[in-house]
XYZ file of C-alpha atoms in Angstrom:
407
model
C -26.624 -148.197 86.788
C -25.338 -151.649 85.731
C -24.254 -154.495 87.942
C -20.886 -155.839 86.856
C -21.171 -159.529 87.687
C -23.750 -162.120 88.569
C -21.947 -162.482 91.889
C -22.549 -158.812 92.647
C -26.201 -159.128 91.646
C -26.751 -162.127 93.910
C -24.978 -160.493 96.852
C -26.920 -157.243 96.517
C -30.186 -159.146 96.175
C -29.484 -160.995 99.414
C -28.732 -157.738 101.208
C -31.905 -156.039 99.971
C -34.023 -159.065 100.847
C -32.602 -158.938 104.366
C -33.381 -155.220 104.637
C -36.935 -155.709 103.370
C -37.512 -158.556 105.826
C -36.325 -156.262 108.625
C -38.830 -153.618 107.461
C -41.565 -156.255 107.551
C -40.672 -157.269 111.106
C -40.630 -153.652 112.301
C -43.606 -152.533 110.159
C -41.324 -149.836 108.729
C -43.397 -148.969 105.677
C -41.642 -145.678 104.875
C -38.201 -147.283 104.762
C -39.602 -150.203 102.792
C -41.017 -147.829 100.178
C -37.640 -146.090 99.855
C -35.933 -149.433 99.307
C -38.569 -150.274 96.707
C -37.842 -146.993 94.910
C -34.124 -147.816 94.827
C -34.861 -151.246 93.372
C -37.033 -149.701 90.662
C -34.455 -147.023 89.840
C -31.559 -149.461 89.583
C -33.543 -152.214 87.908
C -32.296 -154.697 90.466
C -35.753 -156.211 90.935
C -36.350 -156.590 87.196
C -35.137 -160.168 87.180
C -37.636 -162.538 88.846
C -34.728 -164.779 89.829
C -33.678 -162.267 92.479
C -37.027 -162.898 94.260
C -36.970 -159.280 95.403
C -40.569 -158.724 94.301
C -41.582 -161.689 96.438
C -39.880 -160.094 99.428
C -41.514 -156.749 98.626
C -44.882 -158.512 98.624
C -44.237 -159.852 102.111
C -43.050 -156.454 103.351
C -46.112 -154.591 102.076
C -48.440 -157.304 103.376
C -46.847 -157.223 106.821
C -47.183 -153.430 106.904
C -50.858 -153.591 105.931
C -50.307 -151.800 102.617
C -52.595 -154.044 100.578
C -52.709 -151.735 97.543
C -48.948 -151.979 96.954
C -48.951 -155.657 97.929
C -51.490 -156.405 95.204
C -49.536 -154.427 92.618
C -46.280 -156.214 93.404
C -48.077 -159.576 93.424
C -49.414 -158.922 89.920
C -45.875 -158.163 88.698
C -44.461 -161.510 89.853
C -44.537 -164.142 87.055
C -46.709 -167.180 87.855
C -43.622 -169.362 87.553
C -42.046 -167.507 90.484
C -45.065 -167.445 92.823
C -45.374 -170.143 95.426
C -48.028 -171.040 97.993
C -46.440 -168.715 100.549
C -46.822 -165.721 98.220
C -50.493 -166.440 97.542
C -51.170 -167.047 101.230
C -49.333 -163.891 102.300
C -51.511 -161.646 100.150
C -54.640 -163.585 101.105
C -53.961 -163.150 104.814
C -53.232 -159.447 104.432
C -56.495 -158.868 102.551
C -58.494 -160.748 105.186
C -56.873 -158.864 108.071
C -57.312 -155.420 106.548
C -61.004 -155.327 105.758
C -61.126 -157.195 102.437
C -62.112 -160.783 103.309
C -64.204 -161.082 100.140
C -61.141 -160.295 98.035
C -59.191 -162.884 100.025
C -61.729 -165.577 99.113
C -61.651 -164.552 95.447
C -57.863 -164.830 95.529
C -58.214 -168.342 96.961
C -60.424 -169.327 94.008
C -57.892 -167.811 91.606
C -55.161 -169.771 93.359
C -57.060 -172.991 92.705
C -57.701 -172.055 89.074
C -53.975 -171.689 88.359
C -53.269 -175.046 89.976
C -51.479 -173.784 93.097
C -51.960 -176.203 95.993
C -52.829 -174.641 99.385
C -51.238 -175.589 102.677
C -52.524 -175.444 106.250
C -51.633 -171.761 106.604
C -53.619 -171.001 103.456
C -56.649 -172.774 104.862
C -56.384 -170.828 108.129
C -56.468 -167.586 106.098
C -59.500 -168.787 104.128
C -61.494 -169.657 107.244
C -60.502 -166.371 108.870
C -61.893 -164.583 105.811
C -65.154 -166.549 106.024
C -65.404 -165.733 109.739
C -64.895 -162.016 109.106
C -67.583 -162.113 106.427
C -69.906 -164.147 108.640
C -70.404 -166.403 105.607
C -71.238 -169.809 107.057
C -72.242 -171.215 103.652
C -68.877 -170.446 102.042
C -67.066 -171.623 105.169
C -68.928 -174.936 105.227
C -68.283 -175.485 101.511
C -64.561 -174.872 101.948
C -64.564 -177.178 104.983
C -66.150 -180.013 102.972
C -63.701 -179.450 100.107
C -60.751 -179.424 102.506
C -61.726 -182.741 104.089
C -62.334 -184.268 100.653
C -58.855 -183.207 99.529
C -57.280 -184.620 102.686
C -56.172 -181.227 103.957
C -56.435 -179.376 107.222
C -56.093 -182.003 109.918
C -53.600 -179.918 111.880
C -54.591 -178.290 115.147
C -54.259 -174.723 113.851
C -56.481 -175.431 110.849
C -59.139 -177.136 112.959
C -59.045 -174.172 115.344
C -59.694 -171.836 112.406
C -62.619 -173.996 111.244
C -64.114 -173.947 114.749
C -63.610 -170.201 115.043
C -65.427 -169.687 111.740
C -68.392 -171.783 112.882
C -68.477 -170.044 116.280
C -68.470 -166.566 114.744
C -71.264 -167.640 112.400
C -73.305 -168.940 115.355
C -73.079 -172.636 114.424
C -72.028 -174.095 117.768
C -73.133 -177.613 116.834
C -70.718 -177.687 113.904
C -67.957 -176.156 116.009
C -68.386 -178.793 118.720
C -68.400 -181.557 116.093
C -65.037 -180.375 114.757
C -63.713 -180.135 118.319
C -64.774 -183.687 119.166
C -63.199 -185.092 115.991
C -59.782 -183.563 116.696
C -56.983 -185.925 117.716
C -55.472 -183.360 120.073
C -56.444 -179.976 121.464
C -54.411 -176.893 122.225
C -55.379 -174.205 124.716
C -56.581 -172.191 121.706
C -58.949 -175.030 120.746
C -60.531 -174.945 124.183
C -60.657 -171.141 124.186
C -62.517 -171.031 120.855
C -65.165 -173.436 122.166
C -65.357 -171.494 125.440
C -65.963 -168.207 123.612
C -68.715 -169.794 121.553
C -70.362 -171.430 124.543
C -70.446 -168.164 126.518
C -71.737 -166.151 123.562
C -74.338 -168.525 122.151
C -75.250 -170.881 125.006
C -74.817 -168.722 128.102
C -72.384 -168.505 131.000
C -73.613 -171.793 132.480
C -72.521 -173.726 129.412
C -69.364 -171.648 129.250
C -68.500 -172.466 132.860
C -68.816 -176.189 132.101
C -66.267 -175.824 129.294
C -64.063 -173.612 131.474
C -64.002 -176.209 134.268
C -63.059 -178.964 131.793
C -60.098 -177.064 130.361
C -56.795 -178.780 131.248
C -54.970 -175.432 130.965
C -56.234 -171.858 130.806
C -54.613 -168.763 129.384
C -55.476 -165.130 130.093
C -57.882 -165.093 127.153
C -59.939 -167.937 128.631
C -60.124 -166.239 132.039
C -61.115 -162.947 130.407
C -63.876 -164.572 128.335
C -65.372 -166.245 131.392
C -65.149 -163.182 133.659
C -66.535 -160.867 130.963
C -69.343 -163.355 130.358
C -70.355 -163.281 134.021
C -70.165 -159.494 134.268
C -71.989 -158.968 130.973
C -74.864 -161.159 132.174
C -75.055 -159.379 135.520
C -73.363 -162.044 137.674
C -71.020 -159.615 139.399
C -70.192 -161.820 142.383
C -69.110 -164.724 140.184
C -67.099 -162.352 138.006
C -65.317 -160.871 141.025
C -64.587 -164.338 142.364
C -62.953 -165.469 139.128
C -61.082 -162.196 138.751
C -59.654 -162.555 142.251
C -58.601 -166.131 141.525
C -56.992 -165.059 138.267
C -55.000 -162.165 139.720
C -54.298 -163.223 143.300
C -54.112 -167.008 143.217
C -52.620 -167.610 139.777
C -50.661 -164.385 139.424
C -52.010 -163.628 135.957
C -51.934 -159.922 135.163
C -54.550 -157.692 133.593
C -53.284 -156.755 130.147
C -54.852 -154.152 127.871
C -57.037 -156.700 126.070
C -58.339 -158.068 129.369
C -59.058 -154.576 130.700
C -60.962 -153.544 127.569
C -62.998 -156.762 127.524
C -63.986 -156.424 131.172
C -64.809 -152.725 130.860
C -66.960 -153.472 127.820
C -68.836 -156.097 129.839
C -69.343 -153.571 132.661
C -70.708 -151.033 130.176
C -73.055 -153.643 128.745
C -74.425 -154.655 132.141
C -74.243 -151.198 133.765
C -72.029 -152.601 136.518
C -70.395 -149.469 137.945
C -68.912 -151.220 140.999
C -66.944 -153.681 138.901
C -65.988 -150.951 136.443
C -64.542 -148.727 139.175
C -62.635 -151.683 140.600
C -61.064 -152.340 137.175
C -60.230 -148.638 136.765
C -57.702 -148.849 139.617
C -55.383 -151.489 138.058
C -55.787 -149.728 134.715
C -54.303 -146.558 136.221
C -51.520 -148.541 137.863
C -50.594 -150.217 134.579
C -50.483 -146.903 132.743
C -48.576 -144.695 135.161
C -46.935 -142.720 132.355
C -49.546 -142.628 129.619
C -53.061 -143.996 129.231
C -53.583 -146.369 126.325
C -56.194 -145.097 123.838
C -58.165 -148.351 123.825
C -58.340 -148.600 127.607
C -59.135 -144.903 127.978
C -61.956 -145.208 125.452
C -63.310 -148.280 127.227
C -63.308 -146.374 130.532
C -65.143 -143.422 128.967
C -67.732 -145.760 127.465
C -68.197 -147.640 130.735
C -68.699 -144.536 132.882
C -71.027 -142.926 130.328
C -73.217 -146.013 130.053
C -73.233 -146.450 133.828
C -74.607 -142.912 134.274
C -71.381 -141.215 135.392
C -70.920 -138.800 132.500
C -68.844 -136.319 134.550
C -66.344 -139.037 135.458
C -66.285 -140.152 131.827
C -65.427 -136.601 130.782
C -62.655 -136.387 133.395
C -61.087 -139.602 132.066
C -61.423 -138.318 128.516
C -59.701 -135.015 129.304
C -56.736 -136.840 130.869
C -56.123 -138.966 127.768
C -52.905 -137.673 126.125
C -53.946 -138.933 122.673
C -57.477 -139.384 121.350
C -58.550 -140.903 118.050
C -61.917 -140.696 116.308
C -63.212 -143.714 118.256
C -62.466 -142.037 121.594
C -64.084 -138.795 120.466
C -67.169 -140.582 119.138
C -67.525 -142.417 122.429
C -67.362 -139.163 124.414
C -69.710 -137.265 122.103
C -72.229 -140.122 122.118
C -72.120 -140.279 125.912
C -72.699 -136.548 126.244
C -75.558 -136.721 123.734
C -77.128 -139.613 125.634
C -77.061 -137.531 128.830
C -78.523 -134.399 127.200
C -75.296 -132.366 127.249
C -75.749 -130.931 123.760
C -74.055 -127.615 124.546
C -70.879 -129.366 125.663
C -70.886 -131.468 122.481
C -70.996 -128.324 120.349
C -68.346 -126.636 122.510
C -65.798 -129.435 122.116
C -66.560 -130.427 118.514
C -64.127 -127.854 116.987
C -61.334 -129.381 119.098
C -62.348 -132.832 117.886
C -62.095 -131.685 114.257
C -58.472 -130.670 114.917
C -57.501 -134.028 116.440
C -59.404 -136.523 114.292
C -61.444 -136.694 111.099
C -65.177 -136.830 111.918
C -67.162 -139.725 110.467
C -70.795 -140.849 110.297
C -70.834 -141.873 113.950
C -69.527 -138.440 114.928
C -72.359 -136.673 113.197
C -74.938 -139.093 114.521
C -73.769 -138.092 118.004
C -73.765 -134.371 117.171
C -77.239 -134.418 115.607
C -78.573 -136.537 118.445
C -77.149 -134.047 120.959
C -78.768 -131.147 119.128
C -82.088 -132.977 118.958
C -82.152 -133.932 122.644
C -81.174 -130.424 123.702
C -83.549 -128.598 121.362
C -80.687 -127.002 119.409
C -82.356 -127.109 116.000
C -80.450 -124.202 114.416
C -77.085 -125.609 115.444
C -78.146 -129.061 114.291
C -79.069 -127.732 110.861
C -75.693 -125.996 110.664
C -73.782 -129.231 111.300
C -76.109 -131.255 109.103
C -75.142 -129.202 106.050
C -71.464 -129.445 106.946
C -71.559 -133.172 106.226
C -70.798 -132.877 102.556
C -69.398 -129.372 102.130
C -66.668 -129.454 104.791
C -66.015 -133.051 105.803
C -66.699 -134.808 102.523
C -69.309 -137.262 103.774
C -71.391 -138.464 100.844
C -75.195 -138.265 100.646
C -75.222 -142.032 100.991
C -73.682 -141.645 104.441
C -76.484 -139.314 105.506
C -79.058 -142.072 105.090
C -77.455 -143.831 108.025
C -79.035 -141.227 110.269
C -82.522 -142.272 109.162
C -81.947 -145.625 110.821
C -80.171 -144.384 113.922
C -81.068 -142.487 117.046
C -81.140 -139.192 115.162
C -83.910 -139.990 112.666
C -86.302 -137.407 114.108
C -83.480 -134.883 114.306
C -82.661 -135.318 110.624
C -86.299 -134.889 109.714
C -86.560 -131.653 111.660
C -83.276 -130.320 110.265
C -84.454 -130.979 106.714
C -87.803 -129.297 107.294
C -86.266 -126.271 108.984
């Protein structure tokens, strides 16, 4: 197919860019791929001046399809790549489990002479935080200051978050104190670090100093109290948050609080949180909240209640199944684990954690023959490599694996 005029080419390019941007906003990967196929078939994207490949890069990055995003990025001439293109791919890599690749892309960006902006630096520090690489993060921080970059609030927040996640609270506080202005996110980052690394007492001091608090800040403080066993203080703050300020319990808040209850074994608080969770999800229980409830009840010794919650979940992923199987194994219900495992295999693909739970259940219940049967299914049926099996030697099923191998 040939386009008759430059006017037609420009108009069609605009229309396709608009469609691809809509796919990016809606995370419509399937439609985006079909549009990409049309562009390849017609040759419309062949000219870099249409900037259609740039828009494809943004669409694939927004949809989390990093493989296609990388391929499209490599097809764009250097003369037609700008800072936004480099940053888009970098951010997508960092968000989707490839922070090391994101940092390597940043180095490549510097080598070709492309100057980063504040958004780029936020992506770089996010990658360092996900890697837990304080050395790389500190080096980039020094370079950024030397180059006169990154004095915006969002960049400073990313630097603080990196230091907090790497356990360097002194550095995080230093950045905080040197900022000209603070947003609620700035305060929340410091609060999270104080609660995690310095304790709830230090966290409460930061919390009380905050000029404004969002739901995240309240959740961090309440979860900190509950996780450390200060149930009364946690209840008090939760009541103030919900009743006095009118802030609701969203899914993130519910999961954070339930996780804290599971950590501390606080069944009373967990049951109290279960009630608003049910009210919020009258039609259908969210997978994350349902999994958090199962985990909380199992770790608080109420395995029957955990199983009841699990059975009522309309959809269950591998995380939910692993949580239930691990809870049953922990409570010596090996027979139930083996009874429900075939159903699990129909709903989700088993992974290493699944088999750790299954082998642990067999070990605790004395089901050696069944354990050996599942042990040898690892590679033959579910495609788990021998390397994955070694994980069991360092987990709760090490004795089970030894006995299964000997038998």
